[in-house]
Amino acid sequence: MLHQPAELDLMFQALADPNRRHMVQRLCEGPASVSELAAPLQMTLSAVVQHLAVLEGAGLVRSQKIGRVRTCQLETQALRAAERWISERRSLWERRFDRLGAFLAENPEDPLEKNSK
């Protein structure tokens, strides 16, 4: 799903804001109305709606309006795609650190001691 850099940029940009992360965290528990999402936050409903628009634009949240109530829910596929992207990078760095560890184990002499002699 997130193979384009622009999609990743939107997702990470959306998650960069602590209020939006709080909303995502709440939505991990299940769907919630805009009012429920706004309750613990120190902001207006209008501001919450703007934050939700950013999350929707990034594909992290979808909402549905029934009557006067807008209910939001998490798009778990988008989070899985981001998790996969992060996991791939973690695997790359773990391999690099393993190689560095093996190199250091084979060459235990401190290079700083060599230069100071």
PDB file as gemmi writes it, atoms N, CA and C in Angstrom:
CRYST1    1.000    1.000    1.000  90.00  90.00  90.00 P 1                      
ATOM      1  N   MET A   1       0.818  -1.200   0.000  1.00  0.00           N  
ATOM      2  CA  MET A   1       0.000   0.000   0.000  1.00  0.00           C  
ATOM      3  C   MET A   1       0.859   1.261   0.000  1.00  0.00           C  
ATOM      4  N   LEU A   2       1.836   1.347   0.890  1.00  0.00           N  
ATOM      5  CA  LEU A   2       2.642   2.571   0.989  1.00  0.00           C  
ATOM      6  C   LEU A   2       3.965   2.418   0.253  1.00  0.00           C  
ATOM      7  N   HIS A   3       3.879   2.353  -1.050  1.00  0.00           N  
ATOM      8  CA  HIS A   3       5.108   2.197  -1.815  1.00  0.00           C  
ATOM      9  C   HIS A   3       5.604   3.526  -2.365  1.00  0.00           C  
ATOM     10  N   GLN A   4       4.782   4.540  -2.301  1.00  0.00           N  
ATOM     11  CA  GLN A   4       5.160   5.844  -2.812  1.00  0.00           C  
ATOM     12  C   GLN A   4       5.673   6.720  -1.671  1.00  0.00           C  
ATOM     13  N   PRO A   5       6.784   7.414  -1.886  1.00  0.00           N  
ATOM     14  CA  PRO A   5       7.312   8.291  -0.840  1.00  0.00           C  
ATOM     15  C   PRO A   5       6.296   9.332  -0.370  1.00  0.00           C  
ATOM     16  N   ALA A   6       5.469   9.836  -1.259  1.00  0.00           N  
ATOM     17  CA  ALA A   6       4.491  10.851  -0.868  1.00  0.00           C  
ATOM     18  C   ALA A   6       3.490  10.282   0.136  1.00  0.00           C  
ATOM     19  N   GLU A   7       3.084   9.029  -0.040  1.00  0.00           N  
ATOM     20  CA  GLU A   7       2.155   8.401   0.900  1.00  0.00           C  
ATOM     21  C   GLU A   7       2.796   8.253   2.280  1.00  0.00           C  
ATOM     22  N   LEU A   8       4.051   7.834   2.291  1.00  0.00           N  
ATOM     23  CA  LEU A   8       4.764   7.719   3.561  1.00  0.00           C  
ATOM     24  C   LEU A   8       4.925   9.087   4.224  1.00  0.00           C  
ATOM     25  N   ASP A   9       5.257  10.076   3.428  1.00  0.00           N  
ATOM     26  CA  ASP A   9       5.411  11.430   3.962  1.00  0.00           C  
ATOM     27  C   ASP A   9       4.124  11.901   4.632  1.00  0.00           C  
ATOM     28  N   LEU A  10       2.997  11.686   3.957  1.00  0.00           N  
ATOM     29  CA  LEU A  10       1.705  12.098   4.522  1.00  0.00           C  
ATOM     30  C   LEU A  10       1.416  11.376   5.837  1.00  0.00           C  
ATOM     31  N   MET A  11       1.696  10.082   5.862  1.00  0.00           N  
ATOM     32  CA  MET A  11       1.413   9.314   7.064  1.00  0.00           C  
ATOM     33  C   MET A  11       2.281   9.766   8.228  1.00  0.00           C  
ATOM     34  N   PHE A  12       3.570   9.893   8.012  1.00  0.00           N  
ATOM     35  CA  PHE A  12       4.449  10.288   9.105  1.00  0.00           C  
ATOM     36  C   PHE A  12       4.221  11.744   9.512  1.00  0.00           C  
ATOM     37  N   GLN A  13       3.875  12.578   8.558  1.00  0.00           N  
ATOM     38  CA  GLN A  13       3.538  13.961   8.879  1.00  0.00           C  
ATOM     39  C   GLN A  13       2.284  14.005   9.750  1.00  0.00           C  
ATOM     40  N   ALA A  14       1.304  13.188   9.417  1.00  0.00           N  
ATOM     41  CA  ALA A  14       0.074  13.136  10.216  1.00  0.00           C  
ATOM     42  C   ALA A  14       0.367  12.645  11.624  1.00  0.00           C  
ATOM     43  N   LEU A  15       1.252  11.677  11.756  1.00  0.00           N  
ATOM     44  CA  LEU A  15       1.570  11.115  13.069  1.00  0.00           C  
ATOM     45  C   LEU A  15       2.560  11.958  13.865  1.00  0.00           C  
ATOM     46  N   ALA A  16       3.102  12.989  13.247  1.00  0.00           N  
ATOM     47  CA  ALA A  16       4.072  13.844  13.942  1.00  0.00           C  
ATOM     48  C   ALA A  16       3.425  14.697  15.017  1.00  0.00           C  
ATOM     49  N   ASP A  17       2.139  14.937  14.911  1.00  0.00           N  
ATOM     50  CA  ASP A  17       1.444  15.783  15.884  1.00  0.00           C  
ATOM     51  C   ASP A  17       0.959  14.937  17.068  1.00  0.00           C  
ATOM     52  N   PRO A  18       1.263  15.340  18.303  1.00  0.00           N  
ATOM     53  CA  PRO A  18       0.863  14.549  19.474  1.00  0.00           C  
ATOM     54  C   PRO A  18      -0.655  14.420  19.635  1.00  0.00           C  
ATOM     55  N   ASN A  19      -1.413  15.432  19.248  1.00  0.00           N  
ATOM     56  CA  ASN A  19      -2.875  15.326  19.341  1.00  0.00           C  
ATOM     57  C   ASN A  19      -3.410  14.271  18.382  1.00  0.00           C  
ATOM     58  N   ARG A  20      -2.843  14.219  17.183  1.00  0.00           N  
ATOM     59  CA  ARG A  20      -3.291  13.211  16.216  1.00  0.00           C  
ATOM     60  C   ARG A  20      -2.875  11.816  16.666  1.00  0.00           C  
ATOM     61  N   ARG A  21      -1.673  11.697  17.249  1.00  0.00           N  
ATOM     62  CA  ARG A  21      -1.270  10.392  17.784  1.00  0.00           C  
ATOM     63  C   ARG A  21      -2.214   9.957  18.897  1.00  0.00           C  
ATOM     64  N   HIS A  22      -2.643  10.918  19.722  1.00  0.00           N  
ATOM     65  CA  HIS A  22      -3.589  10.608  20.789  1.00  0.00           C  
ATOM     66  C   HIS A  22      -4.903  10.086  20.187  1.00  0.00           C  
ATOM     67  N   MET A  23      -5.367  10.725  19.117  1.00  0.00           N  
ATOM     68  CA  MET A  23      -6.598  10.274  18.461  1.00  0.00           C  
ATOM     69  C   MET A  23      -6.436   8.869  17.892  1.00  0.00           C  
ATOM     70  N   VAL A  24      -5.306   8.620  17.259  1.00  0.00           N  
ATOM     71  CA  VAL A  24      -5.046   7.286  16.702  1.00  0.00           C  
ATOM     72  C   VAL A  24      -5.019   6.265  17.833  1.00  0.00           C  
ATOM     73  N   GLN A  25      -4.357   6.607  18.928  1.00  0.00           N  
ATOM     74  CA  GLN A  25      -4.304   5.701  20.072  1.00  0.00           C  
ATOM     75  C   GLN A  25      -5.710   5.382  20.576  1.00  0.00           C  
ATOM     76  N   ARG A  26      -6.547   6.405  20.680  1.00  0.00           N  
ATOM     77  CA  ARG A  26      -7.928   6.184  21.135  1.00  0.00           C  
ATOM     78  C   ARG A  26      -8.679   5.301  20.145  1.00  0.00           C  
ATOM     79  N   LEU A  27      -8.478   5.520  18.847  1.00  0.00           N  
ATOM     80  CA  LEU A  27      -9.170   4.732  17.836  1.00  0.00           C  
ATOM     81  C   LEU A  27      -8.677   3.288  17.779  1.00  0.00           C  
ATOM     82  N   CYS A  28      -7.513   3.015  18.348  1.00  0.00           N  
ATOM     83  CA  CYS A  28      -7.042   1.627  18.461  1.00  0.00           C  
ATOM     84  C   CYS A  28      -7.982   0.815  19.345  1.00  0.00           C  
ATOM     85  N   GLU A  29      -8.691   1.482  20.236  1.00  0.00           N  
ATOM     86  CA  GLU A  29      -9.641   0.812  21.122  1.00  0.00           C  
ATOM     87  C   GLU A  29     -10.973   0.541  20.434  1.00  0.00           C  
ATOM     88  N   GLY A  30     -11.243   1.218  19.328  1.00  0.00           N  
ATOM     89  CA  GLY A  30     -12.493   1.038  18.598  1.00  0.00           C  
ATOM     90  C   GLY A  30     -12.992   2.368  18.070  1.00  0.00           C  
ATOM     91  N   PRO A  31     -14.049   2.330  17.267  1.00  0.00           N  
ATOM     92  CA  PRO A  31     -14.606   3.560  16.691  1.00  0.00           C  
ATOM     93  C   PRO A  31     -15.020   4.547  17.783  1.00  0.00           C  
ATOM     94  N   ALA A  32     -14.982   5.833  17.418  1.00  0.00           N  
ATOM     95  CA  ALA A  32     -15.364   6.888  18.361  1.00  0.00           C  
ATOM     96  C   ALA A  32     -15.942   8.059  17.591  1.00  0.00           C  
ATOM     97  N   SER A  33     -16.830   8.782  18.255  1.00  0.00           N  
ATOM     98  CA  SER A  33     -17.378   9.988  17.651  1.00  0.00           C  
ATOM     99  C   SER A  33     -16.351  11.113  17.778  1.00  0.00           C  
ATOM    100  N   VAL A  34     -16.548  12.160  16.989  1.00  0.00           N  
ATOM    101  CA  VAL A  34     -15.660  13.320  17.065  1.00  0.00           C  
ATOM    102  C   VAL A  34     -15.688  13.903  18.473  1.00  0.00           C  
ATOM    103  N   SER A  35     -16.858  13.941  19.082  1.00  0.00           N  
ATOM    104  CA  SER A  35     -16.976  14.465  20.456  1.00  0.00           C  
ATOM    105  C   SER A  35     -16.177  13.623  21.443  1.00  0.00           C  
ATOM    106  N   GLU A  36     -16.215  12.304  21.282  1.00  0.00           N  
ATOM    107  CA  GLU A  36     -15.446  11.420  22.166  1.00  0.00           C  
ATOM    108  C   GLU A  36     -13.942  11.646  21.982  1.00  0.00           C  
ATOM    109  N   LEU A  37     -13.532  11.852  20.741  1.00  0.00           N  
ATOM    110  CA  LEU A  37     -12.111  12.100  20.477  1.00  0.00           C  
ATOM    111  C   LEU A  37     -11.674  13.449  21.035  1.00  0.00           C  
ATOM    112  N   ALA A  38     -12.586  14.412  21.009  1.00  0.00           N  
ATOM    113  CA  ALA A  38     -12.258  15.765  21.466  1.00  0.00           C  
ATOM    114  C   ALA A  38     -12.234  15.879  22.980  1.00  0.00           C  
ATOM    115  N   ALA A  39     -13.001  15.047  23.676  1.00  0.00           N  
ATOM    116  CA  ALA A  39     -13.190  15.195  25.126  1.00  0.00           C  
ATOM    117  C   ALA A  39     -11.887  15.351  25.924  1.00  0.00           C  
ATOM    118  N   PRO A  40     -10.879  14.511  25.721  1.00  0.00           N  
ATOM    119  CA  PRO A  40      -9.672  14.656  26.545  1.00  0.00           C  
ATOM    120  C   PRO A  40      -8.695  15.730  26.041  1.00  0.00           C  
ATOM    121  N   LEU A  41      -8.981  16.302  24.881  1.00  0.00           N  
ATOM    122  CA  LEU A  41      -8.056  17.265  24.281  1.00  0.00           C  
ATOM    123  C   LEU A  41      -8.480  18.698  24.611  1.00  0.00           C  
ATOM    124  N   GLN A  42      -7.522  19.561  24.734  1.00  0.00           N  
ATOM    125  CA  GLN A  42      -7.772  20.983  25.016  1.00  0.00           C  
ATOM    126  C   GLN A  42      -7.861  21.755  23.707  1.00  0.00           C  
ATOM    127  N   MET A  43      -8.922  21.454  22.926  1.00  0.00           N  
ATOM    128  CA  MET A  43      -9.110  22.159  21.663  1.00  0.00           C  
ATOM    129  C   MET A  43     -10.584  22.120  21.284  1.00  0.00           C  
ATOM    130  N   THR A  44     -10.938  22.961  20.353  1.00  0.00           N  
ATOM    131  CA  THR A  44     -12.330  23.041  19.907  1.00  0.00           C  
ATOM    132  C   THR A  44     -12.669  21.844  19.017  1.00  0.00           C  
ATOM    133  N   LEU A  45     -13.955  21.603  18.862  1.00  0.00           N  
ATOM    134  CA  LEU A  45     -14.391  20.547  17.942  1.00  0.00           C  
ATOM    135  C   LEU A  45     -13.921  20.840  16.527  1.00  0.00           C  
ATOM    136  N   SER A  46     -13.920  22.093  16.156  1.00  0.00           N  
ATOM    137  CA  SER A  46     -13.457  22.489  14.832  1.00  0.00           C  
ATOM    138  C   SER A  46     -11.987  22.086  14.622  1.00  0.00           C  
ATOM    139  N   ALA A  47     -11.160  22.298  15.625  1.00  0.00           N  
ATOM    140  CA  ALA A  47      -9.748  21.910  15.524  1.00  0.00           C  
ATOM    141  C   ALA A  47      -9.608  20.392  15.440  1.00  0.00           C  
ATOM    142  N   VAL A  48     -10.418  19.676  16.203  1.00  0.00           N  
ATOM    143  CA  VAL A  48     -10.386  18.209  16.159  1.00  0.00           C  
ATOM    144  C   VAL A  48     -10.754  17.735  14.760  1.00  0.00           C  
ATOM    145  N   VAL A  49     -11.769  18.340  14.167  1.00  0.00           N  
ATOM    146  CA  VAL A  49     -12.191  17.976  12.805  1.00  0.00           C  
ATOM    147  C   VAL A  49     -11.054  18.228  11.814  1.00  0.00           C  
ATOM    148  N   GLN A  50     -10.324  19.310  11.992  1.00  0.00           N  
ATOM    149  CA  GLN A  50      -9.184  19.593  11.105  1.00  0.00           C  
ATOM    150  C   GLN A  50      -8.099  18.531  11.263  1.00  0.00           C  
ATOM    151  N   HIS A  51      -7.818  18.146  12.504  1.00  0.00           N  
ATOM    152  CA  HIS A  51      -6.825  17.084  12.735  1.00  0.00           C  
ATOM    153  C   HIS A  51      -7.302  15.765  12.113  1.00  0.00           C  
ATOM    154  N   LEU A  52      -8.577  15.472  12.256  1.00  0.00           N  
ATOM    155  CA  LEU A  52      -9.110  14.243  11.658  1.00  0.00           C  
ATOM    156  C   LEU A  52      -9.015  14.277  10.139  1.00  0.00           C  
ATOM    157  N   ALA A  53      -9.171  15.445   9.542  1.00  0.00           N  
ATOM    158  CA  ALA A  53      -9.031  15.576   8.090  1.00  0.00           C  
ATOM    159  C   ALA A  53      -7.610  15.225   7.651  1.00  0.00           C  
ATOM    160  N   VAL A  54      -6.634  15.617   8.449  1.00  0.00           N  
ATOM    161  CA  VAL A  54      -5.233  15.272   8.141  1.00  0.00           C  
ATOM    162  C   VAL A  54      -5.046  13.760   8.237  1.00  0.00           C  
ATOM    163  N   LEU A  55      -5.596  13.153   9.289  1.00  0.00           N  
ATOM    164  CA  LEU A  55      -5.486  11.705   9.453  1.00  0.00           C  
ATOM    165  C   LEU A  55      -6.200  10.964   8.323  1.00  0.00           C  
ATOM    166  N   GLU A  56      -7.351  11.477   7.901  1.00  0.00           N  
ATOM    167  CA  GLU A  56      -8.068  10.859   6.787  1.00  0.00           C  
ATOM    168  C   GLU A  56      -7.287  11.020   5.481  1.00  0.00           C  
ATOM    169  N   GLY A  57      -6.716  12.193   5.275  1.00  0.00           N  
ATOM    170  CA  GLY A  57      -5.926  12.435   4.077  1.00  0.00           C  
ATOM    171  C   GLY A  57      -4.712  11.527   3.975  1.00  0.00           C  
ATOM    172  N   ALA A  58      -4.197  11.123   5.130  1.00  0.00           N  
ATOM    173  CA  ALA A  58      -3.047  10.220   5.168  1.00  0.00           C  
ATOM    174  C   ALA A  58      -3.478   8.755   5.096  1.00  0.00           C  
ATOM    175  N   GLY A  59      -4.788   8.512   5.087  1.00  0.00           N  
ATOM    176  CA  GLY A  59      -5.285   7.142   4.992  1.00  0.00           C  
ATOM    177  C   GLY A  59      -5.316   6.397   6.310  1.00  0.00           C  
ATOM    178  N   LEU A  60      -5.110   7.090   7.411  1.00  0.00           N  
ATOM    179  CA  LEU A  60      -5.071   6.431   8.719  1.00  0.00           C  
ATOM    180  C   LEU A  60      -6.439   6.263   9.358  1.00  0.00           C  
ATOM    181  N   VAL A  61      -7.370   7.125   8.995  1.00  0.00           N  
ATOM    182  CA  VAL A  61      -8.690   7.145   9.625  1.00  0.00           C  
ATOM    183  C   VAL A  61      -9.742   7.301   8.541  1.00  0.00           C  
ATOM    184  N   ARG A  62     -10.896   6.718   8.780  1.00  0.00           N  
ATOM    185  CA  ARG A  62     -12.048   7.016   7.928  1.00  0.00           C  
ATOM    186  C   ARG A  62     -13.211   7.355   8.834  1.00  0.00           C  
ATOM    187  N   SER A  63     -14.099   8.161   8.322  1.00  0.00           N  
ATOM    188  CA  SER A  63     -15.237   8.580   9.140  1.00  0.00           C  
ATOM    189  C   SER A  63     -16.524   8.433   8.355  1.00  0.00           C  
ATOM    190  N   GLN A  64     -17.600   8.349   9.105  1.00  0.00           N  
ATOM    191  CA  GLN A  64     -18.922   8.197   8.513  1.00  0.00           C  
ATOM    192  C   GLN A  64     -19.884   9.041   9.343  1.00  0.00           C  
ATOM    193  N   LYS A  65     -20.708   9.797   8.661  1.00  0.00           N  
ATOM    194  CA  LYS A  65     -21.665  10.639   9.361  1.00  0.00           C  
ATOM    195  C   LYS A  65     -23.048  10.010   9.259  1.00  0.00           C  
ATOM    196  N   ILE A  66     -23.635   9.765  10.412  1.00  0.00           N  
ATOM    197  CA  ILE A  66     -24.997   9.239  10.486  1.00  0.00           C  
ATOM    198  C   ILE A  66     -25.787  10.227  11.328  1.00  0.00           C  
ATOM    199  N   GLY A  67     -26.708  10.916  10.687  1.00  0.00           N  
ATOM    200  CA  GLY A  67     -27.453  11.968  11.385  1.00  0.00           C  
ATOM    201  C   GLY A  67     -26.514  13.102  11.736  1.00  0.00           C  
ATOM    202  N   ARG A  68     -26.458  13.419  13.010  1.00  0.00           N  
ATOM    203  CA  ARG A  68     -25.582  14.506  13.469  1.00  0.00           C  
ATOM    204  C   ARG A  68     -24.243  14.000  14.004  1.00  0.00           C  
ATOM    205  N   VAL A  69     -24.079  12.709  14.047  1.00  0.00           N  
ATOM    206  CA  VAL A  69     -22.871  12.137  14.665  1.00  0.00           C  
ATOM    207  C   VAL A  69     -21.909  11.630  13.600  1.00  0.00           C  
ATOM    208  N   ARG A  70     -20.668  12.116  13.674  1.00  0.00           N  
ATOM    209  CA  ARG A  70     -19.598  11.625  12.797  1.00  0.00           C  
ATOM    210  C   ARG A  70     -18.767  10.648  13.613  1.00  0.00           C  
ATOM    211  N   THR A  71     -18.730   9.404  13.139  1.00  0.00           N  
ATOM    212  CA  THR A  71     -17.974   8.351  13.820  1.00  0.00           C  
ATOM    213  C   THR A  71     -16.721   8.045  13.012  1.00  0.00           C  
ATOM    214  N   CYS A  72     -15.620   7.934  13.721  1.00  0.00           N  
ATOM    215  CA  CYS A  72     -14.321   7.682  13.089  1.00  0.00           C  
ATOM    216  C   CYS A  72     -13.819   6.306  13.483  1.00  0.00           C  
ATOM    217  N   GLN A  73     -13.078   5.711  12.567  1.00  0.00           N  
ATOM    218  CA  GLN A  73     -12.409   4.463  12.909  1.00  0.00           C  
ATOM    219  C   GLN A  73     -11.072   4.384  12.207  1.00  0.00           C  
ATOM    220  N   LEU A  74     -10.212   3.588  12.781  1.00  0.00           N  
ATOM    221  CA  LEU A  74      -8.848   3.444  12.309  1.00  0.00           C  
ATOM    222  C   LEU A  74      -8.804   2.576  11.059  1.00  0.00           C  
ATOM    223  N   GLU A  75      -7.964   2.950  10.121  1.00  0.00           N  
ATOM    224  CA  GLU A  75      -7.686   2.131   8.945  1.00  0.00           C  
ATOM    225  C   GLU A  75      -6.443   1.305   9.267  1.00  0.00           C  
ATOM    226  N   THR A  76      -6.643   0.108   9.762  1.00  0.00           N  
ATOM    227  CA  THR A  76      -5.522  -0.699  10.252  1.00  0.00           C  
ATOM    228  C   THR A  76      -4.552  -1.100   9.152  1.00  0.00           C  
ATOM    229  N   GLN A  77      -5.029  -1.210   7.923  1.00  0.00           N  
ATOM    230  CA  GLN A  77      -4.134  -1.570   6.820  1.00  0.00           C  
ATOM    231  C   GLN A  77      -3.037  -0.526   6.635  1.00  0.00           C  
ATOM    232  N   ALA A  78      -3.394   0.740   6.785  1.00  0.00           N  
ATOM    233  CA  ALA A  78      -2.400   1.803   6.628  1.00  0.00           C  
ATOM    234  C   ALA A  78      -1.332   1.685   7.716  1.00  0.00           C  
ATOM    235  N   LEU A  79      -1.749   1.401   8.932  1.00  0.00           N  
ATOM    236  CA  LEU A  79      -0.768   1.232  10.011  1.00  0.00           C  
ATOM    237  C   LEU A  79       0.112   0.014   9.765  1.00  0.00           C  
ATOM    238  N   ARG A  80      -0.473  -1.049   9.238  1.00  0.00           N  
ATOM    239  CA  ARG A  80       0.331  -2.253   8.935  1.00  0.00           C  
ATOM    240  C   ARG A  80       1.371  -1.949   7.864  1.00  0.00           C  
ATOM    241  N   ALA A  81       0.994  -1.156   6.885  1.00  0.00           N  
ATOM    242  CA  ALA A  81       1.939  -0.803   5.824  1.00  0.00           C  
ATOM    243  C   ALA A  81       3.088   0.027   6.389  1.00  0.00           C  
ATOM    244  N   ALA A  82       2.787   0.966   7.284  1.00  0.00           N  
ATOM    245  CA  ALA A  82       3.838   1.766   7.907  1.00  0.00           C  
ATOM    246  C   ALA A  82       4.728   0.884   8.787  1.00  0.00           C  
ATOM    247  N   GLU A  83       4.100  -0.029   9.505  1.00  0.00           N  
ATOM    248  CA  GLU A  83       4.865  -0.952  10.348  1.00  0.00           C  
ATOM    249  C   GLU A  83       5.810  -1.805   9.498  1.00  0.00           C  
ATOM    250  N   ARG A  84       5.324  -2.251   8.361  1.00  0.00           N  
ATOM    251  CA  ARG A  84       6.152  -3.054   7.453  1.00  0.00           C  
ATOM    252  C   ARG A  84       7.345  -2.232   6.952  1.00  0.00           C  
ATOM    253  N   TRP A  85       7.093  -0.968   6.587  1.00  0.00           N  
ATOM    254  CA  TRP A  85       8.161  -0.095   6.103  1.00  0.00           C  
ATOM    255  C   TRP A  85       9.220   0.096   7.194  1.00  0.00           C  
ATOM    256  N   ILE A  86       8.783   0.360   8.410  1.00  0.00           N  
ATOM    257  CA  ILE A  86       9.708   0.548   9.535  1.00  0.00           C  
ATOM    258  C   ILE A  86      10.467  -0.746   9.816  1.00  0.00           C  
ATOM    259  N   SER A  87       9.763  -1.856   9.787  1.00  0.00           N  
ATOM    260  CA  SER A  87      10.382  -3.155  10.061  1.00  0.00           C  
ATOM    261  C   SER A  87      11.483  -3.481   9.052  1.00  0.00           C  
ATOM    262  N   GLU A  88      11.243  -3.153   7.786  1.00  0.00           N  
ATOM    263  CA  GLU A  88      12.268  -3.390   6.764  1.00  0.00           C  
ATOM    264  C   GLU A  88      13.534  -2.601   7.069  1.00  0.00           C  
ATOM    265  N   ARG A  89      13.373  -1.357   7.497  1.00  0.00           N  
ATOM    266  CA  ARG A  89      14.538  -0.543   7.836  1.00  0.00           C  
ATOM    267  C   ARG A  89      15.231  -1.055   9.084  1.00  0.00           C  
ATOM    268  N   ARG A  90      14.439  -1.511  10.064  1.00  0.00           N  
ATOM    269  CA  ARG A  90      15.023  -2.057  11.294  1.00  0.00           C  
ATOM    270  C   ARG A  90      15.864  -3.288  10.969  1.00  0.00           C  
ATOM    271  N   SER A  91      15.343  -4.151  10.098  1.00  0.00           N  
ATOM    272  CA  SER A  91      16.091  -5.351   9.711  1.00  0.00           C  
ATOM    273  C   SER A  91      17.422  -4.987   9.061  1.00  0.00           C  
ATOM    274  N   LEU A  92      17.402  -3.985   8.203  1.00  0.00           N  
ATOM    275  CA  LEU A  92      18.630  -3.520   7.550  1.00  0.00           C  
ATOM    276  C   LEU A  92      19.654  -3.064   8.587  1.00  0.00           C  
ATOM    277  N   TRP A  93      19.229  -2.247   9.537  1.00  0.00           N  
ATOM    278  CA  TRP A  93      20.152  -1.743  10.545  1.00  0.00           C  
ATOM    279  C   TRP A  93      20.610  -2.839  11.500  1.00  0.00           C  
ATOM    280  N   GLU A  94      19.751  -3.789  11.806  1.00  0.00           N  
ATOM    281  CA  GLU A  94      20.169  -4.895  12.665  1.00  0.00           C  
ATOM    282  C   GLU A  94      21.275  -5.700  12.003  1.00  0.00           C  
ATOM    283  N   ARG A  95      21.150  -5.941  10.691  1.00  0.00           N  
ATOM    284  CA  ARG A  95      22.211  -6.656   9.965  1.00  0.00           C  
ATOM    285  C   ARG A  95      23.517  -5.861  10.002  1.00  0.00           C  
ATOM    286  N   ARG A  96      23.415  -4.552   9.823  1.00  0.00           N  
ATOM    287  CA  ARG A  96      24.624  -3.720   9.855  1.00  0.00           C  
ATOM    288  C   ARG A  96      25.281  -3.758  11.234  1.00  0.00           C  
ATOM    289  N   PHE A  97      24.471  -3.673  12.288  1.00  0.00           N  
ATOM    290  CA  PHE A  97      25.031  -3.740  13.638  1.00  0.00           C  
ATOM    291  C   PHE A  97      25.623  -5.113  13.929  1.00  0.00           C  
ATOM    292  N   ASP A  98      25.019  -6.182  13.402  1.00  0.00           N  
ATOM    293  CA  ASP A  98      25.573  -7.526  13.567  1.00  0.00           C  
ATOM    294  C   ASP A  98      26.943  -7.617  12.914  1.00  0.00           C  
ATOM    295  N   ARG A  99      27.068  -7.047  11.706  1.00  0.00           N  
ATOM    296  CA  ARG A  99      28.372  -7.055  11.018  1.00  0.00           C  
ATOM    297  C   ARG A  99      29.397  -6.246  11.799  1.00  0.00           C  
ATOM    298  N   LEU A 100      28.974  -5.094  12.326  1.00  0.00           N  
ATOM    299  CA  LEU A 100      29.885  -4.275  13.128  1.00  0.00           C  
ATOM    300  C   LEU A 100      30.312  -5.038  14.377  1.00  0.00           C  
ATOM    301  N   GLY A 101      29.370  -5.703  15.035  1.00  0.00           N  
ATOM    302  CA  GLY A 101      29.700  -6.493  16.225  1.00  0.00           C  
ATOM    303  C   GLY A 101      30.687  -7.598  15.913  1.00  0.00           C  
ATOM    304  N   ALA A 102      30.477  -8.272  14.786  1.00  0.00           N  
ATOM    305  CA  ALA A 102      31.400  -9.339  14.384  1.00  0.00           C  
ATOM    306  C   ALA A 102      32.781  -8.766  14.092  1.00  0.00           C  
ATOM    307  N   PHE A 103      32.834  -7.629  13.418  1.00  0.00           N  
ATOM    308  CA  PHE A 103      34.118  -6.993  13.122  1.00  0.00           C  
ATOM    309  C   PHE A 103      34.852  -6.627  14.408  1.00  0.00           C  
ATOM    310  N   LEU A 104      34.121  -6.014  15.340  1.00  0.00           N  
ATOM    311  CA  LEU A 104      34.748  -5.614  16.601  1.00  0.00           C  
ATOM    312  C   LEU A 104      35.193  -6.817  17.421  1.00  0.00           C  
ATOM    313  N   ALA A 105      34.453  -7.908  17.352  1.00  0.00           N  
ATOM    314  CA  ALA A 105      34.843  -9.121  18.068  1.00  0.00           C  
ATOM    315  C   ALA A 105      36.130  -9.710  17.482  1.00  0.00           C  
ATOM    316  N   GLU A 106      36.297  -9.583  16.172  1.00  0.00           N  
ATOM    317  CA  GLU A 106      37.500 -10.096  15.507  1.00  0.00           C  
ATOM    318  C   GLU A 106      38.695  -9.160  15.689  1.00  0.00           C  
ATOM    319  N   ASN A 107      38.438  -7.895  15.958  1.00  0.00           N  
ATOM    320  CA  ASN A 107      39.487  -6.885  16.100  1.00  0.00           C  
ATOM    321  C   ASN A 107      39.320  -6.175  17.447  1.00  0.00           C  
ATOM    322  N   PRO A 108      39.640  -6.862  18.537  1.00  0.00           N  
ATOM    323  CA  PRO A 108      39.358  -6.306  19.860  1.00  0.00           C  
ATOM    324  C   PRO A 108      40.244  -5.136  20.272  1.00  0.00           C  
ATOM    325  N   GLU A 109      41.334  -4.890  19.565  1.00  0.00           N  
ATOM    326  CA  GLU A 109      42.228  -3.796  19.944  1.00  0.00           C  
ATOM    327  C   GLU A 109      41.531  -2.454  19.763  1.00  0.00           C  
ATOM    328  N   ASP A 110      41.679  -1.593  20.737  1.00  0.00           N  
ATOM    329  CA  ASP A 110      41.053  -0.263  20.704  1.00  0.00           C  
ATOM    330  C   ASP A 110      41.819   0.637  19.732  1.00  0.00           C  
ATOM    331  N   PRO A 111      41.172   1.115  18.654  1.00  0.00           N  
ATOM    332  CA  PRO A 111      41.877   1.944  17.677  1.00  0.00           C  
ATOM    333  C   PRO A 111      42.384   3.252  18.279  1.00  0.00           C  
ATOM    334  N   LEU A 112      41.786   3.738  19.344  1.00  0.00           N  
ATOM    335  CA  LEU A 112      42.256   4.961  19.979  1.00  0.00           C  
ATOM    336  C   LEU A 112      43.598   4.748  20.665  1.00  0.00           C  
ATOM    337  N   GLU A 113      43.791   3.554  21.214  1.00  0.00           N  
ATOM    338  CA  GLU A 113      45.074   3.241  21.849  1.00  0.00           C  
ATOM    339  C   GLU A 113      46.190   3.189  20.815  1.00  0.00           C  
ATOM    340  N   LYS A 114      45.894   2.696  19.630  1.00  0.00           N  
ATOM    341  CA  LYS A 114      46.872   2.606  18.548  1.00  0.00           C  
ATOM    342  C   LYS A 114      47.377   4.002  18.174  1.00  0.00           C  
ATOM    343  N   ASN A 115      46.475   4.959  18.053  1.00  0.00           N  
ATOM    344  CA  ASN A 115      46.825   6.319  17.639  1.00  0.00           C  
ATOM    345  C   ASN A 115      47.553   7.080  18.721  1.00  0.00           C  
ATOM    346  N   SER A 116      47.382   6.717  19.975  1.00  0.00           N  
ATOM    347  CA  SER A 116      48.016   7.481  21.049  1.00  0.00           C  
ATOM    348  C   SER A 116      49.422   7.011  21.326  1.00  0.00           C  
ATOM    349  N   LYS A 117      49.856   5.914  20.707  1.00  0.00           N  
ATOM    350  CA  LYS A 117      51.218   5.377  20.954  1.00  0.00           C  
ATOM    351  C   LYS A 117      52.239   6.061  20.089  1.00  0.00           C  
TER     352      LYS A 117                                                      
END                                                                             
